[in-house]
CSV table of C-alpha atoms in Angstrom, one decimal:
chain,number,residue,atom,x,y,z
A,1061,MET,CA,60.9,101.5,69.2
A,1062,THR,CA,63.7,101.0,66.7
A,1063,PRO,CA,67.1,99.5,67.9
A,1064,GLN,CA,68.7,103.0,67.5
A,1065,GLU,CA,65.9,104.6,69.6
A,1066,LYS,CA,66.4,102.0,72.3
A,1067,THR,CA,70.2,102.6,72.3
A,1068,GLU,CA,69.6,106.4,72.6
A,1069,LEU,CA,67.0,105.8,75.4
A,1070,TYR,CA,69.4,103.6,77.4
A,1071,GLU,CA,72.2,106.1,77.0
A,1072,MET,CA,70.0,108.9,78.2
A,1073,LEU,CA,69.0,106.8,81.2
A,1074,LEU,CA,72.6,106.1,82.1
A,1075,GLN,CA,73.4,109.8,81.8
A,1076,ARG,CA,70.5,110.8,84.1
A,1077,ALA,CA,71.2,108.1,86.6
A,1078,ASN,CA,74.9,109.1,86.9
A,1079,ARG,CA,74.4,112.8,86.7
A,1080,PRO,CA,77.1,114.6,88.9
A,1081,GLY,CA,75.8,116.2,92.1
A,1082,THR,CA,72.8,113.8,92.5
A,1083,PHE,CA,72.3,111.8,95.7
A,1084,THR,CA,73.5,108.6,94.2
A,1085,ALA,CA,76.5,110.1,92.4
A,1086,VAL,CA,77.6,112.0,95.6
A,1087,ASN,CA,77.4,108.6,97.4
A,1088,GLY,CA,79.5,106.8,94.8
A,1089,LEU,CA,76.7,104.7,93.3
A,1090,ARG,CA,76.8,104.2,89.5
A,1091,VAL,CA,74.4,102.6,87.0
A,1092,THR,CA,76.6,100.7,84.5
A,1093,SER,CA,74.1,99.3,82.1
A,1094,VAL,CA,70.5,99.5,81.1
A,1095,GLY,CA,68.5,97.1,78.8
A,1096,ASP,CA,64.9,96.2,78.2
A,1097,GLY,CA,63.5,95.6,81.7
A,1098,CYS,CA,67.0,95.2,83.3
A,1099,ALA,CA,69.9,97.3,84.7
A,1100,GLN,CA,73.1,96.9,86.6
A,1101,GLY,CA,75.2,99.1,88.9
A,1102,GLU,CA,78.1,99.2,91.2
A,1103,ALA,CA,79.8,101.0,94.0
A,1104,ASP,CA,83.2,101.1,95.5
A,1105,LEU,CA,82.8,100.7,99.3
A,1106,THR,CA,84.4,103.3,101.5
A,1107,ASP,CA,84.2,104.0,105.2
A,1108,ALA,CA,81.4,106.4,104.5
A,1109,HIS,CA,79.2,103.4,103.4
A,1110,LEU,CA,79.7,101.5,106.7
A,1111,ASN,CA,77.4,101.4,109.7
A,1112,PRO,CA,78.7,101.4,113.4
A,1113,LEU,CA,79.3,97.6,113.1
A,1114,GLY,CA,81.8,98.2,110.3
A,1115,ILE,CA,79.7,96.6,107.6
A,1116,PRO,CA,77.8,98.3,104.7
A,1117,HIS,CA,74.8,100.1,105.9
A,1118,GLY,CA,71.5,98.6,104.7
A,1119,GLY,CA,70.6,102.0,103.2
A,1120,VAL,CA,73.4,101.6,100.7
A,1121,TYR,CA,71.9,98.3,99.5
A,1122,CYS,CA,68.4,99.8,99.4
A,1123,THR,CA,69.5,102.9,97.4
A,1124,MET,CA,71.5,100.8,95.0
A,1125,MET,CA,68.6,98.5,94.3
A,1126,ASP,CA,66.1,101.4,94.0
A,1127,GLN,CA,68.5,103.1,91.5
A,1128,VAL,CA,68.9,100.2,89.2
A,1129,ALA,CA,65.3,99.0,89.5
A,1130,GLY,CA,64.2,102.6,88.6
A,1131,ALA,CA,66.5,102.7,85.6
A,1132,ALA,CA,65.2,99.3,84.4
A,1133,ALA,CA,61.6,100.4,85.0
A,1134,CYS,CA,62.2,103.4,82.7
A,1135,SER,CA,63.8,101.3,80.0
A,1136,ARG,CA,60.6,101.4,77.8
A,1137,GLY,CA,60.4,105.1,77.6
A,1138,SER,CA,58.4,106.2,80.7
A,1139,MET,CA,59.6,107.9,83.8
A,1140,CYS,CA,58.8,106.3,87.2
A,1141,ARG,CA,58.5,107.0,90.9
A,1142,THR,CA,59.0,104.4,93.6
A,1143,VAL,CA,55.8,103.7,95.4
A,1144,ASP,CA,56.9,100.7,97.5
A,1145,CYS,CA,59.9,98.6,98.2
A,1146,GLU,CA,60.3,95.4,100.3
A,1147,VAL,CA,63.9,94.5,101.2
A,1148,ARG,CA,65.5,91.4,102.7
A,1149,PHE,CA,69.1,91.5,104.1
A,1150,PHE,CA,71.1,88.3,103.9
A,1151,ALA,CA,74.8,89.0,104.4
A,1152,PRO,CA,77.3,91.8,104.8
A,1153,ALA,CA,79.4,92.4,101.7
A,1154,ALA,CA,82.9,91.1,101.6
A,1155,GLY,CA,85.5,93.1,99.6
A,1156,THR,CA,85.6,96.7,98.4
A,1157,LYS,CA,83.0,96.6,95.6
A,1158,ILE,CA,79.3,95.7,95.4
A,1159,TYR,CA,77.1,95.2,92.4
A,1160,SER,CA,73.4,95.8,92.0
A,1161,HIS,CA,71.1,94.1,89.5
A,1162,ALA,CA,67.4,94.6,88.5
A,1163,GLN,CA,65.1,92.5,86.4
A,1164,ALA,CA,61.5,93.1,85.5
A,1165,ILE,CA,58.8,91.0,87.1
A,1166,ARG,CA,56.0,92.9,85.4
A,1167,MET,CA,56.2,96.0,83.2
A,1168,GLY,CA,52.8,97.6,82.8
A,1169,ARG,CA,51.6,101.0,81.5
A,1170,SER,CA,50.9,102.4,84.9
A,1171,ILE,CA,52.6,100.0,87.4
A,1172,THR,CA,56.0,98.2,87.1
A,1173,VAL,CA,57.4,95.7,89.5
A,1174,MET,CA,61.1,94.9,89.6
A,1175,ARG,CA,63.2,92.3,91.4
A,1176,ALA,CA,66.5,93.8,92.5
A,1177,TRP,CA,69.5,92.3,94.4
A,1178,VAL,CA,73.0,93.3,95.5
A,1179,THR,CA,76.1,91.0,95.3
A,1180,ASP,CA,79.6,91.4,96.5
A,1181,GLU,CA,82.9,90.6,94.8
A,1182,ALA,CA,82.6,86.9,95.7
A,1183,GLY,CA,79.1,86.7,94.2
A,1184,THR,CA,77.3,86.4,97.5
A,1185,THR,CA,73.8,87.8,97.5
A,1186,CYS,CA,73.8,90.5,100.3
A,1187,ALA,CA,70.3,91.7,99.9
A,1188,GLU,CA,67.3,91.5,97.5
A,1189,GLY,CA,64.1,93.4,97.2
A,1190,THR,CA,60.9,93.9,95.2
A,1191,TYR,CA,60.4,97.5,94.0
A,1192,THR,CA,57.1,98.9,92.7
A,1193,PHE,CA,57.0,102.0,90.5
A,1194,ARG,CA,54.2,104.3,89.2
A,1195,MET,CA,54.9,105.0,85.6
A,1196,LYS,CA,54.2,108.2,83.7
A,1197,GLU,CA,54.8,108.8,80.0
A,1198,GLY,CA,57.8,111.0,78.9
A,1199,PHE,CA,60.7,112.5,80.8
A,1200,PRO,CA,61.3,116.0,82.2
A,1201,GLN,CA,63.2,118.4,79.8
A,1202,ASP,CA,66.7,119.3,81.0
């Protein structure tokens, strides 16, 4: 893949990940960058993201990690579907913004494994996970 083709692919992945009306967009989650085997995202925390204890719901962390890990898994030109995730929760986020990160552990033709984590404004790791994806060539036509 040429550098221009990579740039176009990453831009397409950002557009798909942040498409208005999708589950993640409706919930205020955004992918901010995609590279070869990596991606980052962010969310502005609101009351809608909190659980009954007043801290971010674990599902917010899981969804953010799945979103960036999936974008990173697709960064070589194949679409993916999550087949497994294992998540560990460490600390509630402090502040009003959280960040998600993903980095490839292994990118294969049919299976890709990503490490993902969420940090808060202070840089504290709030959660981390391992996400496994089934890969399939190409992308659906819009």
